[in-house]
Coordinates of C-alpha atoms in Angstrom, one line a residue:
G13 CA 32.0 7.4 -32.9
K14 CA 35.7 8.2 -32.9
S15 CA 38.9 6.2 -33.2
Y16 CA 41.8 5.9 -30.8
A17 CA 45.2 4.2 -31.1
V18 CA 46.7 2.7 -28.0
V19 CA 50.5 2.5 -28.1
G20 CA 53.3 1.8 -25.7
A21 CA 56.2 -0.5 -25.0
S22 CA 55.7 -4.2 -24.3
G23 CA 54.1 -4.7 -20.9
S24 CA 53.0 -1.1 -20.6
G25 CA 49.3 -2.1 -20.0
K26 CA 47.8 -1.8 -23.5
S27 CA 46.0 -5.2 -23.4
T28 CA 45.1 -4.6 -19.7
L29 CA 43.3 -1.4 -20.7
L30 CA 41.2 -3.3 -23.2
N31 CA 40.4 -6.0 -20.7
L32 CA 39.2 -3.4 -18.2
I33 CA 36.8 -2.0 -20.8
Q34 CA 35.5 -5.6 -21.4
G35 CA 34.7 -5.9 -17.7
H36 CA 37.3 -8.7 -17.0
Y37 CA 38.5 -7.1 -13.8
D38 CA 36.3 -5.8 -10.9
G39 CA 39.0 -5.1 -8.2
Y40 CA 40.3 -1.9 -9.7
E41 CA 40.4 1.6 -8.1
G42 CA 38.9 4.6 -9.8
R43 CA 36.2 4.5 -12.4
V44 CA 35.7 2.8 -15.7
T45 CA 32.4 3.9 -17.3
M46 CA 30.6 3.1 -20.5
G47 CA 27.5 5.1 -21.4
G48 CA 27.8 6.7 -17.9
R49 CA 27.6 3.4 -16.1
E50 CA 30.3 1.8 -14.0
I51 CA 31.6 -1.3 -15.8
K52 CA 31.9 -3.4 -12.7
D53 CA 28.1 -2.9 -12.0
V54 CA 27.1 -4.0 -15.5
D55 CA 26.4 -7.6 -16.5
A56 CA 29.1 -9.0 -18.7
D57 CA 26.6 -10.1 -21.3
S58 CA 25.3 -6.6 -21.6
I59 CA 28.9 -5.3 -22.3
F60 CA 29.3 -7.8 -25.1
D61 CA 26.0 -6.7 -26.6
V62 CA 27.7 -3.5 -27.6
V63 CA 31.4 -4.4 -27.6
S64 CA 33.3 -6.6 -30.2
V65 CA 36.9 -7.7 -30.0
I66 CA 39.3 -8.4 -32.9
Q67 CA 42.5 -10.2 -31.9
Q68 CA 45.5 -11.5 -33.8
S69 CA 44.0 -15.0 -34.2
V70 CA 40.5 -15.1 -35.9
F71 CA 38.6 -18.4 -35.6
I72 CA 37.3 -19.4 -39.0
F73 CA 35.0 -22.4 -39.5
D74 CA 35.4 -24.8 -42.4
D75 CA 32.3 -23.4 -44.1
T76 CA 31.3 -20.6 -46.5
I77 CA 32.2 -16.9 -46.2
R78 CA 28.6 -16.1 -45.6
R79 CA 28.2 -18.5 -42.7
N80 CA 31.5 -17.4 -41.2
I81 CA 30.3 -13.8 -41.1
C82 CA 26.8 -14.7 -39.8
L83 CA 28.1 -17.3 -37.4
F84 CA 25.3 -19.6 -38.4
R85 CA 22.6 -17.0 -37.4
E86 CA 19.9 -15.5 -39.7
F87 CA 20.3 -11.9 -40.8
P88 CA 18.6 -9.9 -43.6
A89 CA 20.7 -10.3 -46.8
D90 CA 21.1 -6.6 -47.2
A91 CA 22.5 -6.3 -43.7
V92 CA 25.1 -9.0 -44.4
E93 CA 26.1 -7.5 -47.7
S94 CA 26.5 -4.0 -46.1
A95 CA 28.6 -5.4 -43.2
A96 CA 30.9 -7.3 -45.7
E97 CA 31.3 -4.2 -47.9
R98 CA 32.1 -1.9 -45.0
A99 CA 34.7 -4.4 -43.8
G100 CA 36.5 -4.3 -47.1
L101 CA 35.4 -7.8 -48.4
K102 CA 34.0 -6.6 -51.7
A103 CA 37.0 -7.7 -53.8
L104 CA 37.1 -11.2 -52.2
L105 CA 33.4 -11.7 -52.7
G106 CA 33.6 -10.5 -56.3
E107 CA 36.3 -13.0 -57.0
K108 CA 35.2 -16.0 -54.9
G109 CA 31.5 -15.5 -54.1
W110 CA 29.5 -15.8 -50.9
D111 CA 29.6 -19.7 -51.0
Y112 CA 33.4 -19.9 -51.2
G113 CA 34.7 -22.5 -48.7
C114 CA 37.1 -20.9 -46.2
G115 CA 38.8 -24.2 -45.3
E116 CA 39.7 -25.5 -41.8
G117 CA 40.8 -22.5 -39.7
G118 CA 40.5 -20.3 -42.8
A119 CA 43.2 -22.2 -44.7
H120 CA 41.9 -20.9 -48.0
L121 CA 42.0 -17.2 -46.9
S122 CA 44.8 -14.7 -46.3
G123 CA 45.5 -13.2 -42.9
G124 CA 43.9 -9.9 -44.1
E125 CA 40.8 -11.7 -45.4
K126 CA 40.3 -13.4 -42.1
Q127 CA 40.6 -10.2 -40.2
R128 CA 38.1 -8.5 -42.5
I129 CA 35.6 -11.4 -41.8
S130 CA 36.1 -10.6 -38.1
I131 CA 35.3 -6.9 -38.7
A132 CA 32.2 -7.9 -40.7
R133 CA 31.0 -10.0 -37.8
S134 CA 31.2 -7.1 -35.4
L135 CA 29.5 -4.8 -37.9
L136 CA 26.7 -7.3 -38.5
K137 CA 26.3 -7.6 -34.7
K138 CA 25.9 -3.8 -34.7
S139 CA 28.6 -3.3 -32.1
Q140 CA 28.9 0.2 -30.8
V141 CA 32.5 -0.3 -29.6
L142 CA 35.2 -2.2 -31.4
L143 CA 38.4 -3.2 -29.6
A144 CA 41.4 -4.4 -31.7
D145 CA 44.3 -5.9 -29.8
E146 CA 47.3 -6.1 -32.0
A147 CA 45.0 -7.5 -34.7
T148 CA 47.4 -6.7 -37.6
S149 CA 50.7 -7.6 -35.9
A150 CA 51.0 -10.9 -37.8
L151 CA 50.3 -9.4 -41.2
D152 CA 52.6 -7.9 -43.7
T153 CA 52.8 -4.1 -43.8
E154 CA 50.6 -3.6 -46.8
T155 CA 47.9 -6.0 -45.6
A156 CA 48.0 -4.5 -42.0
D157 CA 47.6 -1.0 -43.4
S158 CA 44.6 -2.2 -45.5
V159 CA 42.9 -3.8 -42.6
T160 CA 43.5 -0.8 -40.3
N161 CA 42.1 1.5 -43.0
A162 CA 39.0 -0.7 -43.2
L163 CA 38.5 -0.3 -39.5
L164 CA 39.0 3.5 -39.7
D165 CA 36.7 3.9 -42.6
V166 CA 33.7 2.5 -40.8
E167 CA 31.4 5.3 -39.6
G168 CA 29.4 5.5 -36.3
L169 CA 31.7 3.1 -34.4
T170 CA 34.0 3.8 -31.5
R171 CA 37.3 2.1 -32.0
L172 CA 40.3 1.4 -29.7
V173 CA 43.1 -0.1 -31.7
V174 CA 46.2 -1.4 -29.9
T175 CA 49.2 -1.2 -32.2
H176 CA 52.9 -1.5 -32.1
K177 CA 53.4 0.1 -35.5
L178 CA 54.2 3.8 -35.0
D179 CA 53.5 4.9 -38.6
E180 CA 52.9 8.6 -39.0
K181 CA 50.5 8.3 -41.9
M182 CA 48.4 5.7 -40.1
L183 CA 48.5 7.3 -36.6
S184 CA 47.5 10.7 -38.1
R185 CA 44.2 9.2 -39.1
F186 CA 43.2 8.5 -35.5
D187 CA 41.2 11.1 -33.6
G188 CA 43.6 10.5 -30.7
I189 CA 46.5 8.4 -29.4
V190 CA 46.6 7.0 -25.9
V191 CA 50.2 6.4 -24.8
M192 CA 50.7 3.7 -22.1
R193 CA 53.7 3.5 -19.8
G194 CA 54.1 1.4 -16.6
G195 CA 50.4 0.5 -16.4
R196 CA 49.3 4.2 -16.7
V197 CA 48.2 6.6 -19.4
A198 CA 51.4 8.7 -19.8
E199 CA 50.1 11.0 -22.6
Q200 CA 47.2 11.4 -24.9
G201 CA 46.5 13.6 -27.9
T202 CA 46.7 13.7 -31.7
F203 CA 49.9 12.6 -33.5
D204 CA 50.9 16.2 -34.2
K205 CA 50.3 17.3 -30.7
L206 CA 52.3 14.5 -29.1
M207 CA 55.2 15.1 -31.5
E208 CA 55.2 18.8 -30.6
Q209 CA 55.4 18.0 -26.9
K210 CA 58.5 16.0 -27.4
G211 CA 57.7 13.7 -24.5
Y212 CA 57.5 10.0 -24.1
F213 CA 55.6 9.3 -27.3
Y214 CA 58.2 11.4 -29.2
S215 CA 60.9 9.2 -27.8
L216 CA 59.1 6.0 -28.7
Y217 CA 58.6 7.2 -32.3
Q218 CA 62.2 8.1 -32.7
V219 CA 63.3 4.6 -31.5
Y220 CA 60.7 3.0 -33.9
R221 CA 62.0 5.0 -36.9
E222 CA 65.6 3.8 -36.2

């Protein structure tokens, strides 16, 4: 039920970490567990029953907002409305309505709106774990912050968010930060704790600010 930012230089292993959690690799050493069970011993379909992934590119059908959230499955209306509101789609729906056509590939939507639809899909699916892999890197700063806040405002969901933006205000909202370096977890802790240590994260942050 907590949120963690995953940060590090390019090639440090951030995406690999998320792939491990999704069960994409089974030749690793050590342990990767979910709910106390080793990932490599769990059927992939079972993992995706509880895990959703949000990436930079969100596939949007040339159909309505409602069908793009539901992915053409049937859900109770109140469940769909709750997922959309929790994902931050209230303003869009108030302006355009549920039957608004998204266009081919989401041509009629902004990048932030497409990402929020992706979040709503995972909430409707009742995912317990949400992995976001640089989901906001192609968005402008204001929209990226809005989407990240929408993720962090959802209660009862475990979130791992890979980000290259080392913004103090945003990172301070996470329960913890996992700092990757050379394929390993170099440091972890809250923003304030990592800054006090003046280690690798501190150096990354200083470079980012410059």
